PDB file of C-alpha atoms in Angstrom:
ATOM      1  CA  GLU A   1     -33.495 -37.379  25.474  1.00  0.00           C
ATOM      2  CA  ALA A   2     -36.855 -37.924  27.351  1.00  0.00           C
ATOM      3  CA  GLY A   3     -39.338 -36.340  25.725  1.00  0.00           C
ATOM      4  CA  VAL A   4     -42.390 -34.687  26.790  1.00  0.00           C
ATOM      5  CA  ALA A   5     -44.689 -36.569  28.872  1.00  0.00           C
ATOM      6  CA  GLN A   6     -48.121 -35.853  29.699  1.00  0.00           C
ATOM      7  CA  SER A   7     -51.039 -37.881  31.562  1.00  0.00           C
ATOM      8  CA  PRO A   8     -53.732 -39.481  31.065  1.00  0.00           C
ATOM      9  CA  ARG A   9     -53.460 -40.175  26.633  1.00  0.00           C
ATOM     10  CA  TYR A  10     -57.868 -40.075  27.294  1.00  0.00           C
ATOM     11  CA  LYS A  11     -60.079 -38.950  29.711  1.00  0.00           C
ATOM     12  CA  ILE A  12     -64.036 -39.189  28.934  1.00  0.00           C
ATOM     13  CA  ILE A  13     -66.149 -37.091  31.571  1.00  0.00           C
ATOM     14  CA  GLU A  14     -69.614 -35.279  31.734  1.00  0.00           C
ATOM     15  CA  LYS A  15     -70.672 -31.918  31.148  1.00  0.00           C
ATOM     16  CA  ARG A  16     -70.258 -30.283  34.822  1.00  0.00           C
ATOM     17  CA  GLN A  17     -67.532 -32.694  36.011  1.00  0.00           C
ATOM     18  CA  SER A  18     -63.334 -31.636  36.644  1.00  0.00           C
ATOM     19  CA  VAL A  19     -60.789 -33.197  35.006  1.00  0.00           C
ATOM     20  CA  ALA A  20     -56.939 -32.006  35.325  1.00  0.00           C
ATOM     21  CA  PHE A  21     -54.590 -33.138  32.659  1.00  0.00           C
ATOM     22  CA  TRP A  22     -50.482 -33.231  34.029  1.00  0.00           C
ATOM     23  CA  CYS A  23     -47.384 -32.522  31.520  1.00  0.00           C
ATOM     24  CA  ASN A  24     -43.551 -32.577  32.209  1.00  0.00           C
ATOM     25  CA  PRO A  25     -41.403 -31.010  29.191  1.00  0.00           C
ATOM     26  CA  ILE A  26     -37.877 -31.718  28.494  1.00  0.00           C
ATOM     27  CA  SER A  27     -35.663 -31.213  31.332  1.00  0.00           C
ATOM     28  CA  GLY A  28     -33.953 -27.847  31.308  1.00  0.00           C
ATOM     29  CA  HIS A  29     -36.555 -26.088  28.689  1.00  0.00           C
ATOM     30  CA  ALA A  30     -37.249 -23.323  30.716  1.00  0.00           C
ATOM     31  CA  THR A  31     -40.461 -22.656  29.116  1.00  0.00           C
ATOM     32  CA  LEU A  32     -43.849 -24.054  28.831  1.00  0.00           C
ATOM     33  CA  TYR A  33     -47.154 -24.295  26.061  1.00  0.00           C
ATOM     34  CA  TRP A  34     -50.132 -25.600  27.237  1.00  0.00           C
ATOM     35  CA  TYR A  35     -52.556 -25.681  23.600  1.00  0.00           C
ATOM     36  CA  GLN A  36     -55.843 -26.799  22.677  1.00  0.00           C
ATOM     37  CA  GLN A  37     -56.696 -28.316  19.064  1.00  0.00           C
ATOM     38  CA  ILE A  38     -60.478 -28.799  18.138  1.00  0.00           C
ATOM     39  CA  LEU A  39     -61.028 -32.329  15.790  1.00  0.00           C
ATOM     40  CA  GLY A  40     -59.682 -30.973  12.298  1.00  0.00           C
ATOM     41  CA  GLN A  41     -58.178 -27.317  13.337  1.00  0.00           C
ATOM     42  CA  GLY A  42     -54.882 -25.980  14.718  1.00  0.00           C
ATOM     43  CA  PRO A  43     -53.169 -26.320  18.062  1.00  0.00           C
ATOM     44  CA  LYS A  44     -54.192 -23.001  20.150  1.00  0.00           C
ATOM     45  CA  LEU A  45     -52.458 -21.852  22.183  1.00  0.00           C
ATOM     46  CA  LEU A  46     -54.272 -21.657  25.989  1.00  0.00           C
ATOM     47  CA  ILE A  47     -51.132 -20.770  27.912  1.00  0.00           C
ATOM     48  CA  GLN A  48     -47.466 -19.620  28.345  1.00  0.00           C
ATOM     49  CA  PHE A  49     -45.161 -20.209  31.200  1.00  0.00           C
ATOM     50  CA  GLN A  50     -41.314 -18.640  30.970  1.00  0.00           C
ATOM     51  CA  ASN A  51     -40.070 -20.992  34.201  1.00  0.00           C
ATOM     52  CA  ASN A  52     -42.898 -20.659  36.729  1.00  0.00           C
ATOM     53  CA  GLY A  53     -44.258 -16.963  35.640  1.00  0.00           C
ATOM     54  CA  VAL A  54     -47.083 -16.748  32.929  1.00  0.00           C
ATOM     55  CA  VAL A  55     -46.135 -14.810  30.239  1.00  0.00           C
ATOM     56  CA  ASP A  56     -49.325 -15.288  28.200  1.00  0.00           C
ATOM     57  CA  ASP A  57     -52.800 -16.282  29.010  1.00  0.00           C
ATOM     58  CA  SER A  58     -54.790 -14.123  27.032  1.00  0.00           C
ATOM     59  CA  GLN A  59     -56.523 -16.793  25.483  1.00  0.00           C
ATOM     60  CA  LEU A  60     -57.269 -19.121  28.660  1.00  0.00           C
ATOM     61  CA  PRO A  61     -61.249 -19.452  29.627  1.00  0.00           C
ATOM     62  CA  LYS A  62     -59.864 -18.296  33.157  1.00  0.00           C
ATOM     63  CA  ASP A  63     -64.025 -18.598  34.217  1.00  0.00           C
ATOM     64  CA  ARG A  64     -63.101 -22.767  33.977  1.00  0.00           C
ATOM     65  CA  PHE A  65     -60.054 -22.945  33.435  1.00  0.00           C
ATOM     66  CA  SER A  66     -56.492 -22.802  35.588  1.00  0.00           C
ATOM     67  CA  ALA A  67     -53.500 -23.482  34.967  1.00  0.00           C
ATOM     68  CA  GLU A  68     -50.166 -23.368  37.386  1.00  0.00           C
ATOM     69  CA  ARG A  69     -46.456 -25.067  36.910  1.00  0.00           C
ATOM     70  CA  LEU A  70     -45.468 -25.571  40.478  1.00  0.00           C
ATOM     71  CA  LYS A  71     -41.406 -25.003  40.816  1.00  0.00           C
ATOM     72  CA  GLY A  72     -40.862 -24.066  37.203  1.00  0.00           C
ATOM     73  CA  VAL A  73     -40.792 -27.807  36.165  1.00  0.00           C
ATOM     74  CA  ASP A  74     -44.565 -30.522  36.716  1.00  0.00           C
ATOM     75  CA  SER A  75     -47.513 -28.649  34.746  1.00  0.00           C
ATOM     76  CA  THR A  76     -51.928 -29.144  35.548  1.00  0.00           C
ATOM     77  CA  LEU A  77     -53.914 -27.956  33.282  1.00  0.00           C
ATOM     78  CA  LYS A  78     -57.649 -28.000  34.863  1.00  0.00           C
ATOM     79  CA  ILE A  79     -61.244 -27.703  33.561  1.00  0.00           C
ATOM     80  CA  GLN A  80     -63.381 -27.271  35.655  1.00  0.00           C
ATOM     81  CA  PRO A  81     -66.809 -27.428  34.549  1.00  0.00           C
ATOM     82  CA  ALA A  82     -66.243 -28.949  31.491  1.00  0.00           C
ATOM     83  CA  LYS A  83     -68.492 -27.712  28.318  1.00  0.00           C
ATOM     84  CA  LEU A  84     -69.303 -29.843  25.208  1.00  0.00           C
ATOM     85  CA  GLU A  85     -67.434 -27.827  23.696  1.00  0.00           C
ATOM     86  CA  ASP A  86     -64.010 -28.654  25.603  1.00  0.00           C
ATOM     87  CA  SER A  87     -63.834 -31.709  23.672  1.00  0.00           C
ATOM     88  CA  ALA A  88     -60.380 -31.668  21.748  1.00  0.00           C
ATOM     89  CA  VAL A  89     -56.553 -32.934  22.001  1.00  0.00           C
ATOM     90  CA  TYR A  90     -54.778 -30.745  25.003  1.00  0.00           C
ATOM     91  CA  LEU A  91     -51.095 -30.338  23.748  1.00  0.00           C
ATOM     92  CA  CYS A  92     -48.383 -29.932  26.191  1.00  0.00           C
ATOM     93  CA  ALA A  93     -44.860 -28.199  24.594  1.00  0.00           C
ATOM     94  CA  SER A  94     -41.851 -26.521  26.131  1.00  0.00           C
ATOM     95  CA  SER A  95     -38.451 -25.248  24.512  1.00  0.00           C
ATOM     96  CA  LEU A  96     -35.556 -23.868  25.594  1.00  0.00           C
ATOM     97  CA  GLY A  97     -36.146 -20.645  23.600  1.00  0.00           C
ATOM     98  CA  ARG A  98     -36.312 -17.570  25.461  1.00  0.00           C
ATOM     99  CA  GLN A  99     -37.621 -14.312  25.289  1.00  0.00           C
ATOM    100  CA  GLY A 100     -37.045 -12.476  22.572  1.00  0.00           C
ATOM    101  CA  ARG A 101     -34.065 -15.561  21.038  1.00  0.00           C
ATOM    102  CA  ALA A 102     -35.007 -16.709  17.970  1.00  0.00           C
ATOM    103  CA  GLY A 103     -35.225 -20.415  16.056  1.00  0.00           C
ATOM    104  CA  TYR A 104     -35.332 -22.190  19.059  1.00  0.00           C
ATOM    105  CA  GLY A 105     -37.243 -25.639  19.026  1.00  0.00           C
ATOM    106  CA  TYR A 106     -40.630 -27.136  20.672  1.00  0.00           C
ATOM    107  CA  THR A 107     -40.374 -29.950  21.401  1.00  0.00           C
ATOM    108  CA  PHE A 108     -44.432 -31.700  21.720  1.00  0.00           C
ATOM    109  CA  GLY A 109     -46.630 -35.060  23.934  1.00  0.00           C
ATOM    110  CA  SER A 110     -48.605 -36.474  22.733  1.00  0.00           C
ATOM    111  CA  GLY A 111     -51.474 -34.863  24.141  1.00  0.00           C
ATOM    112  CA  THR A 112     -54.410 -35.854  25.553  1.00  0.00           C
ATOM    113  CA  ARG A 113     -57.334 -36.704  24.108  1.00  0.00           C
ATOM    114  CA  LEU A 114     -60.385 -35.580  26.007  1.00  0.00           C
ATOM    115  CA  THR A 115     -64.242 -36.283  25.200  1.00  0.00           C
ATOM    116  CA  VAL A 116     -66.755 -34.782  27.351  1.00  0.00           C
ATOM    117  CA  VAL A 117     -70.108 -36.597  27.121  1.00  0.00           C
TER     118      VAL A 117
ATOM    119  CA  GLY B   1     -53.316  -9.473  15.358  1.00  0.00           C
ATOM    120  CA  ASP B   2     -50.613 -12.794  13.965  1.00  0.00           C
ATOM    121  CA  SER B   3     -52.306 -15.370  11.856  1.00  0.00           C
ATOM    122  CA  VAL B   4     -52.007 -18.697   9.357  1.00  0.00           C
ATOM    123  CA  THR B   5     -53.453 -19.377   5.990  1.00  0.00           C
ATOM    124  CA  GLN B   6     -53.094 -22.710   4.690  1.00  0.00           C
ATOM    125  CA  MET B   7     -54.986 -24.354   1.978  1.00  0.00           C
ATOM    126  CA  GLU B   8     -58.456 -26.261   2.263  1.00  0.00           C
ATOM    127  CA  GLY B   9     -57.735 -30.306   2.768  1.00  0.00           C
ATOM    128  CA  PRO B  10     -57.229 -33.191   1.560  1.00  0.00           C
ATOM    129  CA  VAL B  11     -54.956 -33.338  -0.783  1.00  0.00           C
ATOM    130  CA  THR B  12     -55.363 -36.042  -2.375  1.00  0.00           C
ATOM    131  CA  LEU B  13     -51.984 -37.364  -4.845  1.00  0.00           C
ATOM    132  CA  SER B  14     -51.097 -39.891  -6.432  1.00  0.00           C
ATOM    133  CA  GLU B  15     -47.255 -41.852  -5.287  1.00  0.00           C
ATOM    134  CA  GLU B  16     -44.013 -40.119  -7.229  1.00  0.00           C
ATOM    135  CA  ALA B  17     -46.404 -37.018  -7.649  1.00  0.00           C
ATOM    136  CA  PHE B  18     -44.861 -32.702  -6.890  1.00  0.00           C
ATOM    137  CA  LEU B  19     -46.744 -31.554  -4.223  1.00  0.00           C
ATOM    138  CA  THR B  20     -47.238 -27.905  -3.599  1.00  0.00           C
ATOM    139  CA  ILE B  21     -49.259 -26.679   0.411  1.00  0.00           C
ATOM    140  CA  ASN B  22     -50.057 -23.358   0.403  1.00  0.00           C
ATOM    141  CA  CYS B  23     -49.098 -20.495   3.556  1.00  0.00           C
ATOM    142  CA  THR B  24     -49.349 -17.197   3.765  1.00  0.00           C
ATOM    143  CA  TYR B  25     -48.927 -15.153   7.142  1.00  0.00           C
ATOM    144  CA  THR B  26     -49.661 -12.242   8.214  1.00  0.00           C
ATOM    145  CA  ALA B  27     -47.627 -10.467  12.248  1.00  0.00           C
ATOM    146  CA  THR B  28     -45.937  -7.148  12.756  1.00  0.00           C
ATOM    147  CA  GLY B  29     -42.317  -7.712  12.367  1.00  0.00           C
ATOM    148  CA  TYR B  30     -40.231 -10.765  10.810  1.00  0.00           C
ATOM    149  CA  PRO B  31     -41.172 -13.328  12.534  1.00  0.00           C
ATOM    150  CA  SER B  32     -39.788 -17.755  12.236  1.00  0.00           C
ATOM    151  CA  LEU B  33     -41.639 -19.836   9.682  1.00  0.00           C
ATOM    152  CA  PHE B  34     -42.199 -23.572  10.369  1.00  0.00           C
ATOM    153  CA  TRP B  35     -44.057 -26.346   9.183  1.00  0.00           C
ATOM    154  CA  TYR B  36     -45.132 -28.954  11.756  1.00  0.00           C
ATOM    155  CA  VAL B  37     -46.493 -32.105  10.519  1.00  0.00           C
ATOM    156  CA  GLN B  38     -48.979 -34.803  12.217  1.00  0.00           C
ATOM    157  CA  TYR B  39     -48.541 -38.434  11.496  1.00  0.00           C
ATOM    158  CA  PRO B  40     -51.462 -41.413  11.924  1.00  0.00           C
ATOM    159  CA  GLY B  41     -51.933 -41.695  15.820  1.00  0.00           C
ATOM    160  CA  GLU B  42     -49.066 -39.350  16.212  1.00  0.00           C
ATOM    161  CA  GLY B  43     -47.776 -35.542  18.118  1.00  0.00           C
ATOM    162  CA  LEU B  44     -47.160 -32.830  16.239  1.00  0.00           C
ATOM    163  CA  GLN B  45     -43.105 -33.140  15.177  1.00  0.00           C
ATOM    164  CA  LEU B  46     -41.522 -30.391  13.335  1.00  0.00           C
ATOM    165  CA  LEU B  47     -40.547 -30.682   9.595  1.00  0.00           C
ATOM    166  CA  LEU B  48     -38.706 -27.938   8.662  1.00  0.00           C
ATOM    167  CA  LYS B  49     -38.302 -23.962  10.109  1.00  0.00           C
ATOM    168  CA  ALA B  50     -36.794 -20.423   8.430  1.00  0.00           C
ATOM    169  CA  THR B  51     -36.155 -17.765  10.428  1.00  0.00           C
ATOM    170  CA  LYS B  52     -34.992 -15.254   7.879  1.00  0.00           C
ATOM    171  CA  ALA B  53     -36.208 -13.597   4.355  1.00  0.00           C
ATOM    172  CA  ASP B  54     -35.172 -15.441   1.584  1.00  0.00           C
ATOM    173  CA  ASP B  55     -34.122 -18.768   3.793  1.00  0.00           C
ATOM    174  CA  LYS B  56     -35.374 -22.268   2.427  1.00  0.00           C
ATOM    175  CA  GLY B  57     -35.500 -24.960   5.541  1.00  0.00           C
ATOM    176  CA  SER B  58     -35.332 -27.908   4.413  1.00  0.00           C
ATOM    177  CA  ASN B  59     -35.748 -32.299   5.124  1.00  0.00           C
ATOM    178  CA  LYS B  60     -37.035 -34.966   4.622  1.00  0.00           C
ATOM    179  CA  GLY B  61     -36.603 -33.940   0.197  1.00  0.00           C
ATOM    180  CA  PHE B  62     -39.957 -31.266   1.436  1.00  0.00           C
ATOM    181  CA  GLU B  63     -38.299 -27.375   1.516  1.00  0.00           C
ATOM    182  CA  ALA B  64     -40.762 -24.054   1.656  1.00  0.00           C
ATOM    183  CA  THR B  65     -38.738 -20.701   1.488  1.00  0.00           C
ATOM    184  CA  TYR B  66     -39.419 -17.932   3.516  1.00  0.00           C
ATOM    185  CA  ARG B  67     -40.525 -15.157   1.049  1.00  0.00           C
ATOM    186  CA  LYS B  68     -40.954 -11.772   2.680  1.00  0.00           C
ATOM    187  CA  GLU B  69     -42.460  -9.969  -0.479  1.00  0.00           C
ATOM    188  CA  THR B  70     -45.093 -12.209  -0.662  1.00  0.00           C
ATOM    189  CA  THR B  71     -45.653 -13.388   2.777  1.00  0.00           C
ATOM    190  CA  SER B  72     -45.540 -17.027   1.841  1.00  0.00           C
ATOM    191  CA  PHE B  73     -43.880 -20.383   3.417  1.00  0.00           C
ATOM    192  CA  HIS B  74     -44.813 -23.196  -0.183  1.00  0.00           C
ATOM    193  CA  LEU B  75     -44.160 -26.054   1.475  1.00  0.00           C
ATOM    194  CA  GLU B  76     -42.963 -28.807  -1.550  1.00  0.00           C
ATOM    195  CA  LYS B  77     -41.851 -31.626  -2.951  1.00  0.00           C
ATOM    196  CA  GLY B  78     -41.148 -32.662  -5.694  1.00  0.00           C
ATOM    197  CA  SER B  79     -41.870 -36.499  -5.294  1.00  0.00           C
ATOM    198  CA  VAL B  80     -44.429 -37.957  -2.507  1.00  0.00           C
ATOM    199  CA  GLN B  81     -44.584 -40.806  -0.504  1.00  0.00           C
ATOM    200  CA  VAL B  82     -47.139 -43.373   0.686  1.00  0.00           C
ATOM    201  CA  SER B  83     -45.658 -42.435   4.148  1.00  0.00           C
ATOM    202  CA  ASP B  84     -46.044 -38.350   3.733  1.00  0.00           C
ATOM    203  CA  SER B  85     -49.649 -38.990   4.521  1.00  0.00           C
ATOM    204  CA  ALA B  86     -50.482 -37.110   7.771  1.00  0.00           C
ATOM    205  CA  VAL B  87     -51.626 -33.662   7.978  1.00  0.00           C
ATOM    206  CA  TYR B  88     -49.011 -30.756   7.526  1.00  0.00           C
ATOM    207  CA  PHE B  89     -49.594 -27.324  10.339  1.00  0.00           C
ATOM    208  CA  CYS B  90     -47.806 -23.491   9.363  1.00  0.00           C
ATOM    209  CA  ALA B  91     -47.274 -21.703  11.820  1.00  0.00           C
ATOM    210  CA  LEU B  92     -45.157 -18.637  12.919  1.00  0.00           C
ATOM    211  CA  VAL B  93     -43.410 -17.389  15.646  1.00  0.00           C
ATOM    212  CA  PRO B  94     -43.610 -13.420  16.538  1.00  0.00           C
ATOM    213  CA  MET B  95     -40.048 -11.636  16.512  1.00  0.00           C
ATOM    214  CA  ASP B  96     -40.185  -8.560  18.192  1.00  0.00           C
ATOM    215  CA  THR B  97     -42.903  -9.257  20.951  1.00  0.00           C
ATOM    216  CA  GLY B  98     -42.206 -11.557  24.242  1.00  0.00           C
ATOM    217  CA  ARG B  99     -44.292 -14.498  23.456  1.00  0.00           C
ATOM    218  CA  ARG B 100     -42.872 -17.302  22.230  1.00  0.00           C
ATOM    219  CA  ALA B 101     -45.524 -19.344  20.934  1.00  0.00           C
ATOM    220  CA  LEU B 102     -46.232 -21.246  17.928  1.00  0.00           C
ATOM    221  CA  THR B 103     -49.535 -19.395  16.316  1.00  0.00           C
ATOM    222  CA  PHE B 104     -50.940 -22.548  13.840  1.00  0.00           C
ATOM    223  CA  GLY B 105     -52.677 -22.516  10.402  1.00  0.00           C
ATOM    224  CA  SER B 106     -55.451 -24.967  10.150  1.00  0.00           C
ATOM    225  CA  GLY B 107     -53.686 -28.129   8.667  1.00  0.00           C
ATOM    226  CA  THR B 108     -54.035 -29.440   5.496  1.00  0.00           C
ATOM    227  CA  ARG B 109     -54.926 -33.641   5.652  1.00  0.00           C
ATOM    228  CA  LEU B 110     -52.223 -35.362   2.184  1.00  0.00           C
ATOM    229  CA  GLN B 111     -53.324 -38.441   1.303  1.00  0.00           C
ATOM    230  CA  VAL B 112     -50.702 -40.434  -0.740  1.00  0.00           C
ATOM    231  CA  GLN B 113     -52.230 -42.718  -2.814  1.00  0.00           C
ATOM    232  CA  PRO B 114     -49.700 -45.754  -4.273  1.00  0.00           C
TER     233      PRO B 114
END
């Protein structure tokens, strides 16, 4: 089966500019996640979707970050305006598991490496 | 809130040495526990998992046992290879909430020398 697709792989922007990342999850996976991985740290959840609804966005900096999942499939994550501290790898993951069920696997994309200068 | 604590790296070993990477967690209820691996230049891959107390996850010679009494999930391998050099992340998913997202530790870099 095809994996989780993300684009672009790399992006360099100046601070205060805007940027968008795209994710296409595994077909049939209802749950989609966006994580931020700063160099030397573990991934941190930004937002979780169940189909096209938001389950958890408590750690999403909503003054500058936004995300949507149209029709419960593809998703985009946007940053506007970007700050230097947003430099990180942005990972998308999807899973088959529904809320309250155990042990379903997650599949991660290769990520988008963002550098803000 | 939920959290995962891993031993700091880097861990440097010679080939065929025994590996232990410590992981402890804080969570309400009984989470599922995971080890993920990130090889240089690649994405995160699931290495092994355990979903209840005393379960042992294993894969590619790596093992980890879910210890509820010590809230631990230490990763072990009897004989490491150069190809095991990577960053290892311990993670959990809480069981008693609707949120199914992984909470990761900070990662431990393993360097295996020939």
